[in-house]
Amino acid sequence: MDSTATGAALLDQLPPPLPAARVIALNQPKADLHTPRSYTWNGWSFDVPPGVFIPGWTSRLVHERLLDGRIETRFRRYAAMGAGLGVEAVAAGVRGAREIYALDVHPESVATAARHYARLVGERPDTRLVPVVGDVFDALPAGVKLDVVTFNPPAVSQPVSEDPDVVRNVCVGAPLLARFFAQLAERDLLAPGGEVYVIVSNTADLRTIVGDALDRGFTAEIDHLHDWQDGVLTFLLKFQRAPKSMTQPIRGGLA
Ligand SMILES: C[S@@+](CC[C@H](N)C(=O)[O-])C[C@H]1O[C@@H](n2cnc3c(N)ncnc32)[C@H](O)[C@@H]1O
């Protein structure tokens, strides 16, 4: 795999989803989702109410990059899509983001993220948290521009459960990402130079996800590729708005 490939060349190289049985086996829901849990990271303790996603190894690939600035939020306007417990919001607050939009469709997740932010970051002169409940960017106030967005989406390609909380956290699938990129493009949410980081593995339909982003006029590249040595490959993908001159239909879709 050429990790420097971009655009259509990247699309061609992305692996197909793992076999369905393997995807389902890898993503068996934990029995304790509907119970209060706790989580510790970077010396911070978080309480995890029922239904809120508890971060895993994939989450931490993003969290550590937000904290050390490999995904830079300092002085920038940042959206943590699918904010969950609030670790991204806390890391960006400590890093010194200018505006932090903690977005999630799950009201309890947004409330939890805001609570953790208040306790672990608190009031800072040049940093502001804006908690937002809604489907992707639906409830983001009009006129907001974003310099950086992250999303660890529930992109698993197989329905691993009928429990709506498991589905919301794990396996909504590629159509959610299509809506995410459609709104970013149609509402012109990215500021010039804006960056969108999405972390997805080959338990998801990577080609559809990246193809939808290209069709919406984004460039795509691999920021980081992690091989878990069990067949699972996790891609931290970086998307930016393509200059108008570069925008062309990749699969006969929208330019
Ligand atoms: C895999 S969890 C990631 C949580 C956290 N960002 C992390 O990495 O630990 C996915 C998150 O996306 C949220 N989510 C699912 N569908 C959504 C939607 N349509 N709009 C916004 N957030 C959504 C879920 O509620 C959940 O908090």
PDB file of C-alpha atoms and ligand atoms in Angstrom:
ATOM      1  CA  MET A   1       0.000   0.000   0.000  1.00  0.00           C
ATOM      2  CA  ASP A   2       1.395   3.392  -1.011  1.00  0.00           C
ATOM      3  CA  SER A   3       0.614   5.571   1.982  1.00  0.00           C
ATOM      4  CA  THR A   4       1.377   8.722  -0.038  1.00  0.00           C
ATOM      5  CA  ALA A   5      -1.384   8.045  -2.602  1.00  0.00           C
ATOM      6  CA  THR A   6      -4.128  10.656  -2.778  1.00  0.00           C
ATOM      7  CA  GLY A   7      -7.461  11.129  -4.524  1.00  0.00           C
ATOM      8  CA  ALA A   8      -8.483   8.459  -7.042  1.00  0.00           C
ATOM      9  CA  ALA A   9      -5.148   6.605  -6.597  1.00  0.00           C
ATOM     10  CA  LEU A  10      -5.838   6.325  -2.874  1.00  0.00           C
ATOM     11  CA  LEU A  11      -9.364   5.107  -3.563  1.00  0.00           C
ATOM     12  CA  ASP A  12      -8.024   2.274  -5.733  1.00  0.00           C
ATOM     13  CA  GLN A  13      -5.687   1.098  -2.982  1.00  0.00           C
ATOM     14  CA  LEU A  14      -8.041   1.087  -0.036  1.00  0.00           C
ATOM     15  CA  PRO A  15      -8.789  -2.434   1.203  1.00  0.00           C
ATOM     16  CA  PRO A  16     -12.339  -3.801   0.967  1.00  0.00           C
ATOM     17  CA  PRO A  17     -14.184  -4.466   4.218  1.00  0.00           C
ATOM     18  CA  LEU A  18     -13.090  -7.582   6.090  1.00  0.00           C
ATOM     19  CA  PRO A  19     -15.486 -10.545   5.745  1.00  0.00           C
ATOM     20  CA  ALA A  20     -18.816  -9.894   7.472  1.00  0.00           C
ATOM     21  CA  ALA A  21     -18.366 -12.647  10.071  1.00  0.00           C
ATOM     22  CA  ARG A  22     -14.965 -11.234  11.048  1.00  0.00           C
ATOM     23  CA  VAL A  23     -16.330  -7.679  11.298  1.00  0.00           C
ATOM     24  CA  ILE A  24     -19.158  -8.880  13.530  1.00  0.00           C
ATOM     25  CA  ALA A  25     -16.784 -10.932  15.692  1.00  0.00           C
ATOM     26  CA  LEU A  26     -14.422  -7.958  16.106  1.00  0.00           C
ATOM     27  CA  ASN A  27     -17.218  -5.599  17.121  1.00  0.00           C
ATOM     28  CA  GLN A  28     -19.180  -7.590  19.639  1.00  0.00           C
ATOM     29  CA  PRO A  29     -20.954  -5.060  21.877  1.00  0.00           C
ATOM     30  CA  LYS A  30     -19.766  -4.886  25.460  1.00  0.00           C
ATOM     31  CA  ALA A  31     -22.385  -5.958  27.977  1.00  0.00           C
ATOM     32  CA  ASP A  32     -21.807  -2.906  30.204  1.00  0.00           C
ATOM     33  CA  LEU A  33     -22.855  -0.112  27.778  1.00  0.00           C
ATOM     34  CA  HIS A  34     -26.019   0.581  29.781  1.00  0.00           C
ATOM     35  CA  THR A  35     -24.201   0.873  33.102  1.00  0.00           C
ATOM     36  CA  PRO A  36     -22.142   3.717  34.608  1.00  0.00           C
ATOM     37  CA  ARG A  37     -18.426   3.153  33.905  1.00  0.00           C
ATOM     38  CA  SER A  38     -15.211   5.103  34.360  1.00  0.00           C
ATOM     39  CA  TYR A  39     -12.260   5.916  32.134  1.00  0.00           C
ATOM     40  CA  THR A  40      -8.784   7.290  32.813  1.00  0.00           C
ATOM     41  CA  TRP A  41      -6.424   8.828  30.286  1.00  0.00           C
ATOM     42  CA  ASN A  42      -3.479  11.222  30.559  1.00  0.00           C
ATOM     43  CA  GLY A  43      -4.016  11.428  34.305  1.00  0.00           C
ATOM     44  CA  TRP A  44      -7.617  12.586  33.856  1.00  0.00           C
ATOM     45  CA  SER A  45     -10.578  10.619  35.136  1.00  0.00           C
ATOM     46  CA  PHE A  46     -13.877  10.597  33.296  1.00  0.00           C
ATOM     47  CA  ASP A  47     -17.200   9.200  34.404  1.00  0.00           C
ATOM     48  CA  VAL A  48     -19.005   7.384  31.598  1.00  0.00           C
ATOM     49  CA  PRO A  49     -22.802   7.429  31.955  1.00  0.00           C
ATOM     50  CA  PRO A  50     -24.964   4.677  30.450  1.00  0.00           C
ATOM     51  CA  GLY A  51     -25.076   4.808  26.644  1.00  0.00           C
ATOM     52  CA  VAL A  52     -21.962   6.997  26.284  1.00  0.00           C
ATOM     53  CA  PHE A  53     -19.116   5.470  24.233  1.00  0.00           C
ATOM     54  CA  ILE A  54     -16.023   4.506  26.216  1.00  0.00           C
ATOM     55  CA  PRO A  55     -12.881   5.360  24.210  1.00  0.00           C
ATOM     56  CA  GLY A  56     -10.797   2.541  22.786  1.00  0.00           C
ATOM     57  CA  TRP A  57      -7.447   2.214  21.054  1.00  0.00           C
ATOM     58  CA  THR A  58      -8.770   3.888  17.901  1.00  0.00           C
ATOM     59  CA  SER A  59     -10.074   6.846  19.903  1.00  0.00           C
ATOM     60  CA  ARG A  60      -6.679   7.234  21.517  1.00  0.00           C
ATOM     61  CA  LEU A  61      -4.902   7.520  18.147  1.00  0.00           C
ATOM     62  CA  VAL A  62      -6.875  10.757  17.745  1.00  0.00           C
ATOM     63  CA  HIS A  63      -6.736  11.891  21.363  1.00  0.00           C
ATOM     64  CA  GLU A  64      -2.952  11.726  21.629  1.00  0.00           C
ATOM     65  CA  ARG A  65      -2.588  13.712  18.368  1.00  0.00           C
ATOM     66  CA  LEU A  66      -4.935  16.422  19.636  1.00  0.00           C
ATOM     67  CA  LEU A  67      -2.996  16.682  22.867  1.00  0.00           C
ATOM     68  CA  ASP A  68       0.466  16.916  21.301  1.00  0.00           C
ATOM     69  CA  GLY A  69      -0.582  19.039  18.308  1.00  0.00           C
ATOM     70  CA  ARG A  70      -0.036  16.570  15.490  1.00  0.00           C
ATOM     71  CA  ILE A  71      -3.676  17.469  14.911  1.00  0.00           C
ATOM     72  CA  GLU A  72      -3.331  21.148  15.703  1.00  0.00           C
ATOM     73  CA  THR A  73      -6.206  22.989  17.395  1.00  0.00           C
ATOM     74  CA  ARG A  74      -4.243  25.784  19.114  1.00  0.00           C
ATOM     75  CA  PHE A  75      -5.799  29.184  18.246  1.00  0.00           C
ATOM     76  CA  ARG A  76      -8.105  27.358  15.810  1.00  0.00           C
ATOM     77  CA  ARG A  77     -11.864  26.759  15.519  1.00  0.00           C
ATOM     78  CA  TYR A  78     -12.365  23.053  16.128  1.00  0.00           C
ATOM     79  CA  ALA A  79     -15.333  20.686  15.832  1.00  0.00           C
ATOM     80  CA  ALA A  80     -15.263  17.360  17.689  1.00  0.00           C
ATOM     81  CA  MET A  81     -17.897  15.422  15.746  1.00  0.00           C
ATOM     82  CA  GLY A  82     -19.373  12.567  17.786  1.00  0.00           C
ATOM     83  CA  ALA A  83     -17.919  14.107  20.947  1.00  0.00           C
ATOM     84  CA  GLY A  84     -18.891  11.179  23.182  1.00  0.00           C
ATOM     85  CA  LEU A  85     -17.246  11.402  26.588  1.00  0.00           C
ATOM     86  CA  GLY A  86     -15.515  14.701  25.734  1.00  0.00           C
ATOM     87  CA  VAL A  87     -11.860  13.657  25.626  1.00  0.00           C
ATOM     88  CA  GLU A  88     -11.285  15.491  22.315  1.00  0.00           C
ATOM     89  CA  ALA A  89     -12.880  18.664  23.709  1.00  0.00           C
ATOM     90  CA  VAL A  90     -10.731  18.478  26.853  1.00  0.00           C
ATOM     91  CA  ALA A  91      -7.518  17.887  24.861  1.00  0.00           C
ATOM     92  CA  ALA A  92      -8.313  20.803  22.539  1.00  0.00           C
ATOM     93  CA  GLY A  93      -9.145  23.038  25.497  1.00  0.00           C
ATOM     94  CA  VAL A  94      -5.826  22.267  27.174  1.00  0.00           C
ATOM     95  CA  ARG A  95      -4.061  22.806  23.857  1.00  0.00           C
ATOM     96  CA  GLY A  96      -5.651  26.256  23.534  1.00  0.00           C
ATOM     97  CA  ALA A  97      -8.215  25.979  20.736  1.00  0.00           C
ATOM     98  CA  ARG A  98     -10.107  29.233  20.113  1.00  0.00           C
ATOM     99  CA  GLU A  99     -13.565  27.679  19.710  1.00  0.00           C
ATOM    100  CA  ILE A 100     -14.512  24.062  20.411  1.00  0.00           C
ATOM    101  CA  TYR A 101     -17.806  22.711  19.107  1.00  0.00           C
ATOM    102  CA  ALA A 102     -18.646  19.446  20.891  1.00  0.00           C
ATOM    103  CA  LEU A 103     -21.219  17.878  18.563  1.00  0.00           C
ATOM    104  CA  ASP A 104     -23.161  14.680  19.133  1.00  0.00           C
ATOM    105  CA  VAL A 105     -26.595  13.303  18.285  1.00  0.00           C
ATOM    106  CA  HIS A 106     -26.805  11.861  21.819  1.00  0.00           C
ATOM    107  CA  PRO A 107     -27.825  14.525  24.376  1.00  0.00           C
ATOM    108  CA  GLU A 108     -26.261  12.646  27.306  1.00  0.00           C
ATOM    109  CA  SER A 109     -22.917  12.511  25.454  1.00  0.00           C
ATOM    110  CA  VAL A 110     -22.952  16.266  24.847  1.00  0.00           C
ATOM    111  CA  ALA A 111     -23.864  16.934  28.493  1.00  0.00           C
ATOM    112  CA  THR A 112     -21.082  14.576  29.615  1.00  0.00           C
ATOM    113  CA  ALA A 113     -18.527  16.236  27.332  1.00  0.00           C
ATOM    114  CA  ALA A 114     -19.512  19.675  28.683  1.00  0.00           C
ATOM    115  CA  ARG A 115     -19.272  18.460  32.283  1.00  0.00           C
ATOM    116  CA  HIS A 116     -15.799  17.007  31.748  1.00  0.00           C
ATOM    117  CA  TYR A 117     -14.656  20.151  29.950  1.00  0.00           C
ATOM    118  CA  ALA A 118     -15.857  22.343  32.839  1.00  0.00           C
ATOM    119  CA  ARG A 119     -14.063  20.195  35.411  1.00  0.00           C
ATOM    120  CA  LEU A 120     -10.811  19.471  33.555  1.00  0.00           C
ATOM    121  CA  VAL A 121     -10.328  22.634  31.482  1.00  0.00           C
ATOM    122  CA  GLY A 122     -12.573  25.265  33.100  1.00  0.00           C
ATOM    123  CA  GLU A 123     -12.791  28.909  32.098  1.00  0.00           C
ATOM    124  CA  ARG A 124      -9.889  30.121  29.944  1.00  0.00           C
ATOM    125  CA  PRO A 125      -9.649  33.620  28.445  1.00  0.00           C
ATOM    126  CA  ASP A 126      -9.277  32.708  24.771  1.00  0.00           C
ATOM    127  CA  THR A 127     -10.957  29.295  24.623  1.00  0.00           C
ATOM    128  CA  ARG A 128     -14.693  28.674  24.355  1.00  0.00           C
ATOM    129  CA  LEU A 129     -16.677  25.414  24.423  1.00  0.00           C
ATOM    130  CA  VAL A 130     -19.961  25.278  22.495  1.00  0.00           C
ATOM    131  CA  PRO A 131     -21.905  22.059  23.213  1.00  0.00           C
ATOM    132  CA  VAL A 132     -24.277  21.168  20.339  1.00  0.00           C
ATOM    133  CA  VAL A 133     -26.838  18.338  20.198  1.00  0.00           C
ATOM    134  CA  GLY A 134     -27.921  17.275  16.714  1.00  0.00           C
ATOM    135  CA  ASP A 135     -27.508  15.018  13.721  1.00  0.00           C
ATOM    136  CA  VAL A 136     -24.039  15.726  12.311  1.00  0.00           C
ATOM    137  CA  PHE A 137     -23.814  19.521  11.699  1.00  0.00           C
ATOM    138  CA  ASP A 138     -27.616  20.194  11.702  1.00  0.00           C
ATOM    139  CA  ALA A 139     -27.587  22.225  14.904  1.00  0.00           C
ATOM    140  CA  LEU A 140     -24.283  24.049  14.375  1.00  0.00           C
ATOM    141  CA  PRO A 141     -25.061  27.775  14.487  1.00  0.00           C
ATOM    142  CA  ALA A 142     -25.203  29.514  11.099  1.00  0.00           C
ATOM    143  CA  GLY A 143     -22.042  31.310  10.045  1.00  0.00           C
ATOM    144  CA  VAL A 144     -19.593  29.126  11.990  1.00  0.00           C
ATOM    145  CA  LYS A 145     -16.337  28.401  10.140  1.00  0.00           C
ATOM    146  CA  LEU A 146     -14.070  25.541  11.156  1.00  0.00           C
ATOM    147  CA  ASP A 147     -10.300  25.160  10.868  1.00  0.00           C
ATOM    148  CA  VAL A 148     -10.184  21.554  12.027  1.00  0.00           C
ATOM    149  CA  VAL A 149     -12.709  18.746  12.471  1.00  0.00           C
ATOM    150  CA  THR A 150     -12.198  15.243  13.859  1.00  0.00           C
ATOM    151  CA  PHE A 151     -14.586  12.287  13.685  1.00  0.00           C
ATOM    152  CA  ASN A 152     -14.226   8.733  14.999  1.00  0.00           C
ATOM    153  CA  PRO A 153     -17.487   7.617  13.415  1.00  0.00           C
ATOM    154  CA  PRO A 154     -19.685   4.572  14.014  1.00  0.00           C
ATOM    155  CA  ALA A 155     -18.663   3.362  10.552  1.00  0.00           C
ATOM    156  CA  VAL A 156     -18.609  -0.427  10.994  1.00  0.00           C
ATOM    157  CA  SER A 157     -20.168  -1.889   7.869  1.00  0.00           C
ATOM    158  CA  GLN A 158     -22.193  -4.701   9.492  1.00  0.00           C
ATOM    159  CA  PRO A 159     -25.136  -4.404  11.910  1.00  0.00           C
ATOM    160  CA  VAL A 160     -23.567  -5.902  15.042  1.00  0.00           C
ATOM    161  CA  SER A 161     -26.630  -5.337  17.242  1.00  0.00           C
ATOM    162  CA  GLU A 162     -30.211  -4.094  17.181  1.00  0.00           C
ATOM    163  CA  ASP A 163     -29.648  -2.025  20.305  1.00  0.00           C
ATOM    164  CA  PRO A 164     -29.967   1.605  19.109  1.00  0.00           C
ATOM    165  CA  ASP A 165     -27.205   2.759  21.467  1.00  0.00           C
ATOM    166  CA  VAL A 166     -24.803   0.168  20.050  1.00  0.00           C
ATOM    167  CA  VAL A 167     -25.751   1.149  16.500  1.00  0.00           C
ATOM    168  CA  ARG A 168     -25.243   4.866  17.262  1.00  0.00           C
ATOM    169  CA  ASN A 169     -21.807   4.195  18.754  1.00  0.00           C
ATOM    170  CA  VAL A 170     -20.551   1.498  16.385  1.00  0.00           C
ATOM    171  CA  CYS A 171     -22.320   0.647  13.153  1.00  0.00           C
ATOM    172  CA  VAL A 172     -24.356   3.376  11.456  1.00  0.00           C
ATOM    173  CA  GLY A 173     -22.072   2.820   8.475  1.00  0.00           C
ATOM    174  CA  ALA A 174     -20.963   4.761   5.419  1.00  0.00           C
ATOM    175  CA  PRO A 175     -24.229   6.740   4.843  1.00  0.00           C
ATOM    176  CA  LEU A 176     -23.476   8.775   7.984  1.00  0.00           C
ATOM    177  CA  LEU A 177     -20.133   9.838   6.514  1.00  0.00           C
ATOM    178  CA  ALA A 178     -21.849  10.740   3.244  1.00  0.00           C
ATOM    179  CA  ARG A 179     -24.132  13.136   5.189  1.00  0.00           C
ATOM    180  CA  PHE A 180     -21.131  14.483   7.110  1.00  0.00           C
ATOM    181  CA  PHE A 181     -19.211  15.369   3.923  1.00  0.00           C
ATOM    182  CA  ALA A 182     -22.363  16.644   2.193  1.00  0.00           C
ATOM    183  CA  GLN A 183     -23.019  19.118   5.011  1.00  0.00           C
ATOM    184  CA  LEU A 184     -19.384  20.221   5.212  1.00  0.00           C
ATOM    185  CA  ALA A 185     -19.482  20.961   1.493  1.00  0.00           C
ATOM    186  CA  GLU A 186     -22.999  22.367   1.079  1.00  0.00           C
ATOM    187  CA  ARG A 187     -22.773  24.642   4.117  1.00  0.00           C
ATOM    188  CA  ASP A 188     -19.193  25.577   3.248  1.00  0.00           C
ATOM    189  CA  LEU A 189     -18.196  24.956   6.862  1.00  0.00           C
ATOM    190  CA  LEU A 190     -14.424  24.806   6.392  1.00  0.00           C
ATOM    191  CA  ALA A 191     -12.308  27.942   6.596  1.00  0.00           C
ATOM    192  CA  PRO A 192      -9.514  28.237   4.008  1.00  0.00           C
ATOM    193  CA  GLY A 193      -6.909  25.587   4.803  1.00  0.00           C
ATOM    194  CA  GLY A 194      -9.409  23.725   6.996  1.00  0.00           C
ATOM    195  CA  GLU A 195      -8.639  20.077   7.803  1.00  0.00           C
ATOM    196  CA  VAL A 196     -10.982  17.162   8.453  1.00  0.00           C
ATOM    197  CA  TYR A 197      -9.591  14.062  10.160  1.00  0.00           C
ATOM    198  CA  VAL A 198     -11.681  10.875  10.047  1.00  0.00           C
ATOM    199  CA  ILE A 199     -10.465   7.638  11.601  1.00  0.00           C
ATOM    200  CA  VAL A 200     -11.820   4.484   9.983  1.00  0.00           C
ATOM    201  CA  SER A 201     -10.676   0.914   9.560  1.00  0.00           C
ATOM    202  CA  ASN A 202     -11.307  -1.920   7.131  1.00  0.00           C
ATOM    203  CA  THR A 203     -14.259  -2.978   9.293  1.00  0.00           C
ATOM    204  CA  ALA A 204     -15.902  -0.068   7.414  1.00  0.00           C
ATOM    205  CA  ASP A 205     -16.556   0.449   3.723  1.00  0.00           C
ATOM    206  CA  LEU A 206     -13.497   2.639   3.186  1.00  0.00           C
ATOM    207  CA  ARG A 207     -13.915   2.980  -0.572  1.00  0.00           C
ATOM    208  CA  THR A 208     -17.482   4.255  -0.306  1.00  0.00           C
ATOM    209  CA  ILE A 209     -16.543   6.675   2.466  1.00  0.00           C
ATOM    210  CA  VAL A 210     -13.544   8.142   0.628  1.00  0.00           C
ATOM    211  CA  GLY A 211     -15.373   8.055  -2.718  1.00  0.00           C
ATOM    212  CA  ASP A 212     -18.236  10.101  -1.244  1.00  0.00           C
ATOM    213  CA  ALA A 213     -15.759  12.669   0.089  1.00  0.00           C
ATOM    214  CA  LEU A 214     -13.993  12.954  -3.278  1.00  0.00           C
ATOM    215  CA  ASP A 215     -17.357  13.346  -5.014  1.00  0.00           C
ATOM    216  CA  ARG A 216     -18.117  16.241  -2.669  1.00  0.00           C
ATOM    217  CA  GLY A 217     -14.943  18.020  -3.696  1.00  0.00           C
ATOM    218  CA  PHE A 218     -12.501  17.040  -0.952  1.00  0.00           C
ATOM    219  CA  THR A 219      -8.922  15.893  -1.323  1.00  0.00           C
ATOM    220  CA  ALA A 220      -8.020  12.771   0.657  1.00  0.00           C
ATOM    221  CA  GLU A 221      -4.727  11.508   2.049  1.00  0.00           C
ATOM    222  CA  ILE A 222      -3.527   9.061   4.686  1.00  0.00           C
ATOM    223  CA  ASP A 223      -2.231  10.909   7.722  1.00  0.00           C
ATOM    224  CA  HIS A 224      -1.456   7.727   9.634  1.00  0.00           C
ATOM    225  CA  LEU A 225      -1.957   4.011   9.054  1.00  0.00           C
ATOM    226  CA  HIS A 226      -1.995   1.596  11.978  1.00  0.00           C
ATOM    227  CA  ASP A 227      -1.724  -2.157  11.460  1.00  0.00           C
ATOM    228  CA  TRP A 228      -3.061  -3.988  14.525  1.00  0.00           C
ATOM    229  CA  GLN A 229      -1.480  -7.264  13.253  1.00  0.00           C
ATOM    230  CA  ASP A 230      -4.821  -9.066  13.329  1.00  0.00           C
ATOM    231  CA  GLY A 231      -6.032  -8.114   9.859  1.00  0.00           C
ATOM    232  CA  VAL A 232      -7.474  -4.793  11.019  1.00  0.00           C
ATOM    233  CA  LEU A 233      -5.971  -1.704   9.400  1.00  0.00           C
ATOM    234  CA  THR A 234      -6.923   1.670  10.823  1.00  0.00           C
ATOM    235  CA  PHE A 235      -6.592   4.757   8.655  1.00  0.00           C
ATOM    236  CA  LEU A 236      -6.433   8.272   9.996  1.00  0.00           C
ATOM    237  CA  LEU A 237      -7.559  10.081   6.862  1.00  0.00           C
ATOM    238  CA  LYS A 238      -7.132  13.781   6.268  1.00  0.00           C
ATOM    239  CA  PHE A 239      -9.541  15.608   3.962  1.00  0.00           C
ATOM    240  CA  GLN A 240      -9.398  19.183   2.721  1.00  0.00           C
ATOM    241  CA  ARG A 241     -11.439  21.189   0.269  1.00  0.00           C
ATOM    242  CA  ALA A 242      -9.948  20.735  -3.206  1.00  0.00           C
ATOM    243  CA  PRO A 243      -9.156  23.948  -5.064  1.00  0.00           C
ATOM    244  CA  LYS A 244     -12.007  24.534  -7.549  1.00  0.00           C
ATOM    245  CA  SER A 245      -9.671  23.783 -10.493  1.00  0.00           C
ATOM    246  CA  MET A 246      -8.979  20.279  -9.069  1.00  0.00           C
ATOM    247  CA  THR A 247     -12.617  19.413  -8.511  1.00  0.00           C
ATOM    248  CA  GLN A 248     -13.849  16.833 -10.992  1.00  0.00           C
ATOM    249  CA  PRO A 249     -16.301  13.971 -10.735  1.00  0.00           C
ATOM    250  CA  ILE A 250     -14.482  10.815  -9.646  1.00  0.00           C
ATOM    251  CA  ARG A 251     -17.353   8.366 -10.031  1.00  0.00           C
ATOM    252  CA  GLY A 252     -19.772  10.382 -12.103  1.00  0.00           C
ATOM    253  CA  GLY A 253     -21.036  12.012  -8.883  1.00  0.00           C
ATOM    254  CA  LEU A 254     -21.192  15.576  -7.689  1.00  0.00           C
ATOM    255  CA  ALA A 255     -18.265  17.831  -8.518  1.00  0.00           C
TER     256      ALA A 255
HETATM  257  C1  LIG B   1     -17.243   5.678  18.066  1.00  0.00           C
HETATM  258  S1  LIG B   1     -18.032   6.878  19.087  1.00  0.00           S
HETATM  259  C2  LIG B   1     -16.691   8.035  19.291  1.00  0.00           C
HETATM  260  C3  LIG B   1     -16.743   8.825  20.594  1.00  0.00           C
HETATM  261  C4  LIG B   1     -15.486   9.653  20.870  1.00  0.00           C
HETATM  262  N1  LIG B   1     -15.314  10.663  19.863  1.00  0.00           N
HETATM  263  C5  LIG B   1     -14.269   8.754  20.935  1.00  0.00           C
HETATM  264  O1  LIG B   1     -13.534   8.680  19.946  1.00  0.00           O
HETATM  265  O2  LIG B   1     -14.040   8.134  21.980  1.00  0.00           O
HETATM  266  C6  LIG B   1     -19.110   7.679  17.922  1.00  0.00           C
HETATM  267  C7  LIG B   1     -19.861   8.889  18.458  1.00  0.00           C
HETATM  268  O3  LIG B   1     -20.633   9.446  17.367  1.00  0.00           O
HETATM  269  C8  LIG B   1     -21.891   9.835  17.844  1.00  0.00           C
HETATM  270  N2  LIG B   1     -22.831   9.867  16.728  1.00  0.00           N
HETATM  271  C9  LIG B   1     -23.461   8.833  16.119  1.00  0.00           C
HETATM  272  N3  LIG B   1     -24.278   9.264  15.148  1.00  0.00           N
HETATM  273  C10 LIG B   1     -24.145  10.614  15.109  1.00  0.00           C
HETATM  274  C11 LIG B   1     -24.738  11.641  14.306  1.00  0.00           C
HETATM  275  N4  LIG B   1     -25.643  11.350  13.381  1.00  0.00           N
HETATM  276  N5  LIG B   1     -24.397  12.929  14.551  1.00  0.00           N
HETATM  277  C12 LIG B   1     -23.489  13.228  15.527  1.00  0.00           C
HETATM  278  N6  LIG B   1     -22.917  12.301  16.308  1.00  0.00           N
HETATM  279  C13 LIG B   1     -23.226  11.011  16.106  1.00  0.00           C
HETATM  280  C14 LIG B   1     -22.220   8.790  18.906  1.00  0.00           C
HETATM  281  O4  LIG B   1     -23.224   9.221  19.776  1.00  0.00           O
HETATM  282  C15 LIG B   1     -20.858   8.578  19.573  1.00  0.00           C
HETATM  283  O5  LIG B   1     -20.685   9.480  20.635  1.00  0.00           O
END
